[in-house]
Tab-separated table of C-alpha atoms in Angstrom:
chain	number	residue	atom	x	y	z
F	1	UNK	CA	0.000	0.000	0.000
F	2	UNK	CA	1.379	3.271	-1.080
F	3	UNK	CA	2.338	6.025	1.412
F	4	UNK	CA	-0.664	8.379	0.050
F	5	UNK	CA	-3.143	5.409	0.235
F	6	UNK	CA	-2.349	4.962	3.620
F	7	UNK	CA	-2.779	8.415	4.698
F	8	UNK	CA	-6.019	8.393	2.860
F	9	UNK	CA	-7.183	5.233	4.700
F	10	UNK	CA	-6.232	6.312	8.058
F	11	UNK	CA	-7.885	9.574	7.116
F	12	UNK	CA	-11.512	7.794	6.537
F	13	UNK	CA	-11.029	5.506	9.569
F	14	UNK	CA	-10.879	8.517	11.619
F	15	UNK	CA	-13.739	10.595	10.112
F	16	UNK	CA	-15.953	7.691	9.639
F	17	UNK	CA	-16.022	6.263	12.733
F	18	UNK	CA	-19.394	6.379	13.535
F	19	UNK	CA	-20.393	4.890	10.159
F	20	UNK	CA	-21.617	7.719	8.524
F	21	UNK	CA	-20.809	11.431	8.935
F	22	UNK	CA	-21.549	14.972	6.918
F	23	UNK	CA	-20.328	18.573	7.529
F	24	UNK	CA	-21.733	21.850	6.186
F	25	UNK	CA	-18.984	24.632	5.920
F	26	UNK	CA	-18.872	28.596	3.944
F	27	UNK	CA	-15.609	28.769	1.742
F	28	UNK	CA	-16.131	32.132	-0.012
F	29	UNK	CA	-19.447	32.614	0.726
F	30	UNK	CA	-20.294	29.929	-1.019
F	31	UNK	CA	-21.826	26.355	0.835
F	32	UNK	CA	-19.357	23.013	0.691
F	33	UNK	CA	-20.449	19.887	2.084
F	34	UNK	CA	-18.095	17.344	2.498
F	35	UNK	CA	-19.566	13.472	3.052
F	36	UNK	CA	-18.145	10.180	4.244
F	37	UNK	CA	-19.126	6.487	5.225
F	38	UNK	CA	-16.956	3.548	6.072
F	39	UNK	CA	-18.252	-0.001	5.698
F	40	UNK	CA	-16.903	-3.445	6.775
F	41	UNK	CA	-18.178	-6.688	6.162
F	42	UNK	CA	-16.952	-10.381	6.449
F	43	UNK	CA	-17.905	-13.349	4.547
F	44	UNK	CA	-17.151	-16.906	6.411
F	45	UNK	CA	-17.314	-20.248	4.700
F	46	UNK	CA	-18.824	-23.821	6.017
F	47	UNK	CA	-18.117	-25.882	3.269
F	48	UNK	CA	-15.093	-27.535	4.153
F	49	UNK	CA	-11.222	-27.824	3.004
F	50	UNK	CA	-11.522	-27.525	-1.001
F	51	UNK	CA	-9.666	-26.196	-3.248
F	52	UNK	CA	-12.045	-23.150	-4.510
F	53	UNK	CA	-13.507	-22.799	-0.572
F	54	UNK	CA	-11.612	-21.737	3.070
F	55	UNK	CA	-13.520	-23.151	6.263
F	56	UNK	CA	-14.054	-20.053	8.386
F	57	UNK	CA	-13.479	-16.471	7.376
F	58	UNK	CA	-13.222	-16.174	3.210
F	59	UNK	CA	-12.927	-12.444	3.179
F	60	UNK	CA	-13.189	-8.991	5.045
F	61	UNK	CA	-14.093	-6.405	2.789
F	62	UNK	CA	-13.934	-2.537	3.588
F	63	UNK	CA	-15.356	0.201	1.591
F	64	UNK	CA	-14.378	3.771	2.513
F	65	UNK	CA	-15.939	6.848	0.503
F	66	UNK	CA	-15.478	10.728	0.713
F	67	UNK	CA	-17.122	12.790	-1.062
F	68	UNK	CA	-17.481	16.352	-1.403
F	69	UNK	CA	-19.976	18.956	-3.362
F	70	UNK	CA	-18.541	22.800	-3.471
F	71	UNK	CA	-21.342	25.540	-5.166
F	72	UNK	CA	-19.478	29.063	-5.664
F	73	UNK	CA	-22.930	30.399	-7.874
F	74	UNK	CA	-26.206	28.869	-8.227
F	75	UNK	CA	-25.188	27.358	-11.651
F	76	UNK	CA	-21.774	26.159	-10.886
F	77	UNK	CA	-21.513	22.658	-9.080
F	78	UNK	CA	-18.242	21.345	-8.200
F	79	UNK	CA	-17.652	17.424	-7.156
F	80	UNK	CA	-15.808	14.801	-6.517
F	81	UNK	CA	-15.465	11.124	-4.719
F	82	UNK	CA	-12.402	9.338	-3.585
F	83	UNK	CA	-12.590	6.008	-2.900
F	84	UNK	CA	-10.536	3.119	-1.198
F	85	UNK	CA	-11.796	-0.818	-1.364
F	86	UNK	CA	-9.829	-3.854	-0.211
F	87	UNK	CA	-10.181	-7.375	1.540
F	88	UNK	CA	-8.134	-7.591	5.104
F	89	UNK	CA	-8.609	-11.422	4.227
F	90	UNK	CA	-5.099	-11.004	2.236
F	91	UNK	CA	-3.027	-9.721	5.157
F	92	UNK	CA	-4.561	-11.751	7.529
F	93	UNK	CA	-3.704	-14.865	5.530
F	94	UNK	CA	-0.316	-13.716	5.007
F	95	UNK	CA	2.315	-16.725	4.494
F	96	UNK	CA	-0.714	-19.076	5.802
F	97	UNK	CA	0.299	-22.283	4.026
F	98	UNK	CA	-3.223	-23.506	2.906
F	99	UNK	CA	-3.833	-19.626	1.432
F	100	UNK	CA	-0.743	-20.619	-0.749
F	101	UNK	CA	-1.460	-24.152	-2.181
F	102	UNK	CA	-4.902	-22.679	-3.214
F	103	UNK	CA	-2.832	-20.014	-4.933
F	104	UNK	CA	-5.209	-17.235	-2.953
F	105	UNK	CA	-2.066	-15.275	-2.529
F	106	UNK	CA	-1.455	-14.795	-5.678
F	107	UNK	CA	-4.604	-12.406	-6.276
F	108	UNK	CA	-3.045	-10.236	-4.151
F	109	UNK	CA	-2.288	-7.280	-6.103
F	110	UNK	CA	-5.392	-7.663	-8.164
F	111	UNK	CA	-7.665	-7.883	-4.886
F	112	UNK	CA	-6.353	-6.933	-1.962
F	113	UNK	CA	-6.386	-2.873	-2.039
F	114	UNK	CA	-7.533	-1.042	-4.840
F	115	UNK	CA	-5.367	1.850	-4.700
F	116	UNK	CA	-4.614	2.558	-8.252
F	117	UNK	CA	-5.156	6.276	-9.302
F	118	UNK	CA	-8.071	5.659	-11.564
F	119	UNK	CA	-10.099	3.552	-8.900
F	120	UNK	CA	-9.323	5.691	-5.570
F	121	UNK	CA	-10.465	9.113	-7.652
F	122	UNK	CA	-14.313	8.254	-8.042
F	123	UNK	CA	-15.712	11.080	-9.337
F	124	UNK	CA	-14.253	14.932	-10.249
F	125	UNK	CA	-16.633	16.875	-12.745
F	126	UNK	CA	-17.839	20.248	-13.014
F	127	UNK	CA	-21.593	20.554	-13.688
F	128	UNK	CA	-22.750	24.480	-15.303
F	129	UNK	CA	-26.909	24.659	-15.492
F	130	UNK	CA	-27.680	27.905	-17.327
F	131	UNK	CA	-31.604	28.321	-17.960
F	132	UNK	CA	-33.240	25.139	-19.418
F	133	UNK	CA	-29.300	23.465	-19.704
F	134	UNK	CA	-27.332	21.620	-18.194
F	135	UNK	CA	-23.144	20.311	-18.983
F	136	UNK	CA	-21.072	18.179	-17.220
F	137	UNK	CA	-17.478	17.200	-17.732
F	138	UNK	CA	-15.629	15.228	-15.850
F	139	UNK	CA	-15.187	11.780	-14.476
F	140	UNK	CA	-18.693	10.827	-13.838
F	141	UNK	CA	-21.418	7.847	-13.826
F	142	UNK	CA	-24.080	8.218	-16.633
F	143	UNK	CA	-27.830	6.158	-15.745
F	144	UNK	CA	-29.828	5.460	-18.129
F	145	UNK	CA	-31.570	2.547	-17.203
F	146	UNK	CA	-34.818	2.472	-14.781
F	147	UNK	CA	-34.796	-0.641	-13.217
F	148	UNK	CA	-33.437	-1.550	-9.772
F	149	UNK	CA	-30.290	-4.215	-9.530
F	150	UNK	CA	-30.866	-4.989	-13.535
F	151	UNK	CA	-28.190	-2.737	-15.324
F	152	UNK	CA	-30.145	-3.385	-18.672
F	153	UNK	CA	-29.983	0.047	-20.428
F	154	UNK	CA	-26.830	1.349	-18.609
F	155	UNK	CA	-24.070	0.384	-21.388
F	156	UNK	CA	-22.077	3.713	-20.912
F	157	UNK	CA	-20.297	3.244	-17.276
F	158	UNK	CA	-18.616	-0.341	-17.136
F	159	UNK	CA	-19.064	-2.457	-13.514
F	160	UNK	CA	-16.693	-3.916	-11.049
F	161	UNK	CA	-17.932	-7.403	-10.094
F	162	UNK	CA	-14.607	-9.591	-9.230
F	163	UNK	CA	-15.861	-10.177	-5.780
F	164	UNK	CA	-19.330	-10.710	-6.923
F	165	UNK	CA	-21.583	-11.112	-3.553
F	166	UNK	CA	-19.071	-10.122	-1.289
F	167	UNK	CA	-18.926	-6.583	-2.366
F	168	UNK	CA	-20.082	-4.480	-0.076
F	169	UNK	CA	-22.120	-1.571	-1.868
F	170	UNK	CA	-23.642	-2.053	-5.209
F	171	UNK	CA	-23.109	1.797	-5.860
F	172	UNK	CA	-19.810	1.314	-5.721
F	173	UNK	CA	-19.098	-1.295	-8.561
F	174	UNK	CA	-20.379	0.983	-11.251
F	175	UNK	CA	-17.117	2.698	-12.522
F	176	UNK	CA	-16.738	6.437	-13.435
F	177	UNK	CA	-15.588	7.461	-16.919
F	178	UNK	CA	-14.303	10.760	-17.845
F	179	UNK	CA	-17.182	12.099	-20.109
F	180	UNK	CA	-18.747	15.388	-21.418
F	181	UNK	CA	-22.520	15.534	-21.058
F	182	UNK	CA	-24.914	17.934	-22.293
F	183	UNK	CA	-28.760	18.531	-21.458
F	184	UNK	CA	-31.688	20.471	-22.535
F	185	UNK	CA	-34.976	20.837	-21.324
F	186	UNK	CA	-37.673	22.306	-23.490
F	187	UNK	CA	-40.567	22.799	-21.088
F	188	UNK	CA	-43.512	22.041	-22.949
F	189	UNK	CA	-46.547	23.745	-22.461
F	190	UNK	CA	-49.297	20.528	-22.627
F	191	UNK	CA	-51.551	19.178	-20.226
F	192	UNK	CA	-50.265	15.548	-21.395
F	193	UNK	CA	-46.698	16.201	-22.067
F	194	UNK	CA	-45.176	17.616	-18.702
F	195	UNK	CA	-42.074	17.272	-19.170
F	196	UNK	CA	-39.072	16.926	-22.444
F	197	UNK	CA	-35.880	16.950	-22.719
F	198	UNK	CA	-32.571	15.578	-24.478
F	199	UNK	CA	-28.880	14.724	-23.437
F	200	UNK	CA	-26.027	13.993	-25.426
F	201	UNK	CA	-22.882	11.715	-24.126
F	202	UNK	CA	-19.565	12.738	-25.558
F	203	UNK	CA	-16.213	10.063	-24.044
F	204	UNK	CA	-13.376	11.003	-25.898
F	205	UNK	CA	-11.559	7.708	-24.896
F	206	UNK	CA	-9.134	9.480	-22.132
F	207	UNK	CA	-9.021	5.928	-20.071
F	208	UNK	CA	-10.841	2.761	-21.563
F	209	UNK	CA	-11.941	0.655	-18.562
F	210	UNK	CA	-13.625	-2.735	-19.195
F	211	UNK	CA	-15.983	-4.328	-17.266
F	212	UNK	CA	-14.317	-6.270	-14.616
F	213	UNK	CA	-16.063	-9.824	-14.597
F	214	UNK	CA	-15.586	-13.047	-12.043
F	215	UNK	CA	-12.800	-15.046	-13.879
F	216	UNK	CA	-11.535	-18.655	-13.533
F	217	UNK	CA	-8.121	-19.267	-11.389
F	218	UNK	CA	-7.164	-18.536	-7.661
F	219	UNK	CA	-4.148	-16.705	-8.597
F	220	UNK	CA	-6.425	-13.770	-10.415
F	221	UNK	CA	-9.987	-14.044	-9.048
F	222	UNK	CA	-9.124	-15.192	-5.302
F	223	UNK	CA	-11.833	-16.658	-3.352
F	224	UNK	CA	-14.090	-15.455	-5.797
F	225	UNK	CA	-12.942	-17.464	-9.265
F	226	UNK	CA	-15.145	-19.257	-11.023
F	227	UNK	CA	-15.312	-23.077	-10.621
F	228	UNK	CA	-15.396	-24.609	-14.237
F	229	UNK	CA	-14.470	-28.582	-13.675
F	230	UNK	CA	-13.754	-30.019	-16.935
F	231	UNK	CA	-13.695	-33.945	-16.071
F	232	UNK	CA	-10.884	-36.267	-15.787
F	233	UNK	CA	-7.795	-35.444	-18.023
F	234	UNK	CA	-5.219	-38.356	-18.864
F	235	UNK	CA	-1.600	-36.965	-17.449
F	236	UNK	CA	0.055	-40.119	-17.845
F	237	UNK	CA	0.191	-42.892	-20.806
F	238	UNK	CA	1.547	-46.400	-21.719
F	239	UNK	CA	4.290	-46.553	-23.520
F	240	UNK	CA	3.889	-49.335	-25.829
F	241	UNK	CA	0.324	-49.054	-26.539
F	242	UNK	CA	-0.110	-45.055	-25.714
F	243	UNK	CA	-3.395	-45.922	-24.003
F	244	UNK	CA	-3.941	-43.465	-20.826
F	245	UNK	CA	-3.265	-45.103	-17.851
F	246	UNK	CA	-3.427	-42.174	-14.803
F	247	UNK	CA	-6.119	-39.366	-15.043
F	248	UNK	CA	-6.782	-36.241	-13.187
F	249	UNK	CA	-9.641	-34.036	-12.423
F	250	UNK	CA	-9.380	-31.034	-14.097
F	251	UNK	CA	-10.365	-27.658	-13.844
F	252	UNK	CA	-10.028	-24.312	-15.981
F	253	UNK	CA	-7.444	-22.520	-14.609
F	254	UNK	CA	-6.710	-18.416	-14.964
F	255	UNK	CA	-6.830	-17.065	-18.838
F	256	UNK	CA	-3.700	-16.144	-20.063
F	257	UNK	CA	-4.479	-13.057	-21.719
F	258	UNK	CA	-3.720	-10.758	-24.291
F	259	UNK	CA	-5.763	-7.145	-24.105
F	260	UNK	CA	-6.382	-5.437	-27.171
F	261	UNK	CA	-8.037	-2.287	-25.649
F	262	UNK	CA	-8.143	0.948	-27.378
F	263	UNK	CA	-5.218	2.853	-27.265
F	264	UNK	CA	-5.911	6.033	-25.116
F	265	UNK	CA	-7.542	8.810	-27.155
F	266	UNK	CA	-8.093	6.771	-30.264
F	267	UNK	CA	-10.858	7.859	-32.527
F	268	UNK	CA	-11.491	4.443	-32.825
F	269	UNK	CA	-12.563	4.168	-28.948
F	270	UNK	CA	-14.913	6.981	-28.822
F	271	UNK	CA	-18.770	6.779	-27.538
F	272	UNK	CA	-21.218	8.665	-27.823
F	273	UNK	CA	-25.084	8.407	-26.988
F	274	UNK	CA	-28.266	10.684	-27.238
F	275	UNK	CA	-31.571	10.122	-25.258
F	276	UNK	CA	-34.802	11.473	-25.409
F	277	UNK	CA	-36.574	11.697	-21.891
F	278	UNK	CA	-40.292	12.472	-21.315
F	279	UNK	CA	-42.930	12.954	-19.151
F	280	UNK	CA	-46.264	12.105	-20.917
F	281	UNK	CA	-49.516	11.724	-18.450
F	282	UNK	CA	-47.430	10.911	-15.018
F	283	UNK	CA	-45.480	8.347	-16.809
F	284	UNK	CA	-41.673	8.515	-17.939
F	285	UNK	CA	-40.575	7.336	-21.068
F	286	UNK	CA	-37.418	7.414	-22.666
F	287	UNK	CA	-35.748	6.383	-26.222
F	288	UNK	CA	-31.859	6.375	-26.729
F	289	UNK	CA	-29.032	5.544	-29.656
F	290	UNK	CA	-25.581	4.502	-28.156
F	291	UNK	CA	-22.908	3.770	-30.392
F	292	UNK	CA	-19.892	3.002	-28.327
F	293	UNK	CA	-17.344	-0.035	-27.483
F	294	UNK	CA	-18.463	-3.300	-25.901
F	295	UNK	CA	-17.358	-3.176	-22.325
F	296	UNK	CA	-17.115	-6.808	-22.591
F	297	UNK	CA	-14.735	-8.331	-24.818
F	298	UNK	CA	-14.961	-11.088	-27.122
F	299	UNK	CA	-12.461	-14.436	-26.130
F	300	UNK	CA	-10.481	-15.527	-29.256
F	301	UNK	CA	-8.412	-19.054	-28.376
F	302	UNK	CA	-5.114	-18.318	-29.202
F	303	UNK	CA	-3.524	-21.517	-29.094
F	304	UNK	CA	-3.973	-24.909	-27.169
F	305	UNK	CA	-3.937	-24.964	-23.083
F	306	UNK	CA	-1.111	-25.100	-20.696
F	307	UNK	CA	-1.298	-27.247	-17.745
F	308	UNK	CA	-0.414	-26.821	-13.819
F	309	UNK	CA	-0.752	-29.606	-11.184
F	310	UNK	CA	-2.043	-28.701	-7.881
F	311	UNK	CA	-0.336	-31.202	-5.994
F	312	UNK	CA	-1.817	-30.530	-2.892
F	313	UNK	CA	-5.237	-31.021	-4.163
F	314	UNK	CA	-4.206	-33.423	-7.098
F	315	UNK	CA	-5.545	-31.229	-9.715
F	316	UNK	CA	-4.876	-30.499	-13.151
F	317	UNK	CA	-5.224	-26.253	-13.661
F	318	UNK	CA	-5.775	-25.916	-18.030
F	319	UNK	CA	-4.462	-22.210	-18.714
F	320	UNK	CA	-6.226	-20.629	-22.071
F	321	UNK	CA	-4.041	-18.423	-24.036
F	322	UNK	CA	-7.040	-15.881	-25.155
F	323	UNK	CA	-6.951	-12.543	-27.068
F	324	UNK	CA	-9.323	-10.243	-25.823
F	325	UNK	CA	-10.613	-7.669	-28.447
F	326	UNK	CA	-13.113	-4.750	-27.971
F	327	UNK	CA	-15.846	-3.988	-30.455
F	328	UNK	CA	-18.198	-1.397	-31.489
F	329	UNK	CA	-21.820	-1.863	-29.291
F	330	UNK	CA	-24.541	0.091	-31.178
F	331	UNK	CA	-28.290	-0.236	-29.257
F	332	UNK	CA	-31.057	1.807	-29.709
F	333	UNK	CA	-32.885	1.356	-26.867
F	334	UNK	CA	-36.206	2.640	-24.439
F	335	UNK	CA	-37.703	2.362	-21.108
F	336	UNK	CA	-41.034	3.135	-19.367
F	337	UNK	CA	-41.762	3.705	-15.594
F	338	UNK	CA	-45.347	4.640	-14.338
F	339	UNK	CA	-46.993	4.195	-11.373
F	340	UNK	CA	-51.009	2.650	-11.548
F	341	UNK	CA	-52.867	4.893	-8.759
F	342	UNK	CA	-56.348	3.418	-9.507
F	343	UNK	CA	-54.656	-0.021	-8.801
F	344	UNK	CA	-53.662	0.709	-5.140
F	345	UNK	CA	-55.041	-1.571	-2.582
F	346	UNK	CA	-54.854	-2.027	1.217
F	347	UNK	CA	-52.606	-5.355	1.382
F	348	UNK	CA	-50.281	-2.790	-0.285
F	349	UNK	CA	-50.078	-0.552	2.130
F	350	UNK	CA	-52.008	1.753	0.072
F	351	UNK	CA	-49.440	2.482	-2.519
F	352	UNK	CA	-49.870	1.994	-6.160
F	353	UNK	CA	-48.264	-0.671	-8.045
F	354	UNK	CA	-44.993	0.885	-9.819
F	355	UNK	CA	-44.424	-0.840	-13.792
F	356	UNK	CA	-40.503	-0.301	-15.258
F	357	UNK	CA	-40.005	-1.521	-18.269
F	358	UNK	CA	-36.657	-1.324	-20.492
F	359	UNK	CA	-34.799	-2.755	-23.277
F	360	UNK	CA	-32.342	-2.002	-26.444
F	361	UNK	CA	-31.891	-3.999	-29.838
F	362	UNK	CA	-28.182	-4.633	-30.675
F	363	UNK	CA	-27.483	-3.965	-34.036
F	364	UNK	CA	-24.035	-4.645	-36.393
F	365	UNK	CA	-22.457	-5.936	-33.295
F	366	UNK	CA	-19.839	-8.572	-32.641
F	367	UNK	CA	-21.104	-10.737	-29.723
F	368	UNK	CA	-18.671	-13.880	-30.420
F	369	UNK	CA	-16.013	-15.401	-33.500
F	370	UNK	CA	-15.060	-18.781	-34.401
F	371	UNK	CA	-12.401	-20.180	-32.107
F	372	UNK	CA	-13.935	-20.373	-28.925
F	373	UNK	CA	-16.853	-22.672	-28.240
């Protein structure tokens, strides 16, 4: 952990004590207000000695956020977020000799603190809102989606989910992008349409992030890898007839991967998206073209496997060589969201049932290739 990243942490662990804290203070005449929370959580396992499981505590992840919001006019916004997430479960298991046959420690770096620049500094935009407009540039997270835990419509921001359950917030595994974003809202003056306006997405490519999936192999997903048991593999053979005569189970170990991400500032990795956003008899309803890179990338087998032997487990660890390429994601896209107030009842407390609704068609996209089943 760098000497900054420290300070930072010790800094959170001191304001966030309690859990949860906010202060109010005048720089300039002007109001700042400066946020913070601190979570911990542990996950513990009951499943026994295996190779993709520890019996007892798995991991003991911490989330620490700070955030502050600076207004020097009533149309200038200033904001940012920084950020610090790790798993104590890595120094705690620190030269622990079953953490090391499992290969755990070798997701160290990947999992244990995630103190690179680009993850610690959240958010840092500038928003201006003169009249009916509204631009924002800056690292930020763009939403366009309208359901709850379904990230459906929201293609623009990519998601961290390498500890998949075990993260603590699900805020916090969206992932900011630096973007330019411009709004306008035309105030219509109709008794059915309340409400219209448009937004443009401009990301010049400054810092391609991918979405950050649940992988296969200890020694890059940690506790968290996916288990993909391919059957018995013959290791050993006779010589004279060549027939296998020893097998072992095996499992698909950790890709060995080759990135082919956009080089930084590339025409060729540049997004942008418009959406249309309304307000039509209570109900909101939306329509949107994106035409961007997939944050996912295609897997192209490179070559045949490489094998490891767990000896402490007697397993066989098959290492892909992949090439991961990045293509163009068009959608066009829409979502609705209503509420039904003549279809309240009592057992509901009262409230009216709520309908969202959303969806996109994928068009001149690249969703696999031959050379990978």
């Amino acid at each position: 952990m760098g000497r900054w990243a420290r300070g930072f942490l010790g800094l959170c662990l001191i304001l966030a004590a309690p859990g949860a804290w906010a202060l109010d203070l005048d720089i300039a005449g002007a109001p700042l207000r400066v946020m913070g929370y601190l979570n911990q959580g542990f996950a513990i396992g009951a499943a026994g000695d295996h190779y993709d499981s520890v019996d007892g505590l798995q991991s003991a992840m911490f989330d620490t956020l700070l955030e502050a919001q600076y207004e020097p006019s009533r149309d200038l916004t200033l904001f940012g977020a920084l950020q610090l997430t790790g798993d104590w479960a890595y120094p705690i298991y620190a030269g622990n000799e079953e953490w090391q046959d499992k290969q755990l420690d070798q997701s160290r770096d990947e999992l244990f603190l995630d103190d690179n620049l680009r993850d610690v500094l959240q958010e840092l935009h500038v928003t201006w809102t003169p009249g009916s407009s509204r631009f924002r540039v800056g690292k930020q997270i763009v939403v366009w989606g309208e359901t709850d835990g379904f990230r459906i419509m929201d293609q623009i921001n990519p998601v961290d989910q390498r500890r998949g359950l075990g993260d603590v917030e699900f805020e916090s595994t969206i992932l900011p992008l630096w973007l330019a974003k411009a709004e306008y809202y035309m105030q219509p003056q109709s008794s059915w349409l309340q409400d219209l306006g448009i937004e443009a997405v401009f990301n010049p490519n400054a810092d391609f992030v991918p979405n950050r999936r649940i992988v296969p192999g200890n020694d890059k997903a940690g506790i968290w890898a996916a288990k993909i048991d391919l059957g018995p593999v013959p290791v050993a053979f006779d010589p004279d007839t060549g027939a296998p005569i020893a097998f072992l189970p095996a499992r698909l170990g950790s890709f060995e991967e080759d990135d082919q991400k956009p080089d930084t500032w590339d025409p060729e990795g540049m997004e942008l998206g418009v959406r249309l956003r309304s307000v039509i008899q209570d109900k909101i309803i939306t329509l949107s073209y994106f035409n961007g890179i997939d944050n996912d990338a295609v897997r192209v087998l490179k070559g045949p496997p490489s094998g490891e032997v767990v000896s402490a487990y007697d397993l066989l660890l098959l290492h892909l060589p992949v090439e991961n390429d990045y293509y163009r994601f068009r959608t066009v896209g829409a979502t609705f969201t209503g509420d039904f107030p003549g279809l309240s009842a009592s057992f509901l407390g009262g409230v009216a049932p709520v309908l969202r609704l959303e969806g996109f068609y994928g068009f001149r996209n690249t969703f696999t290739t031959e050379g990978f089943g």
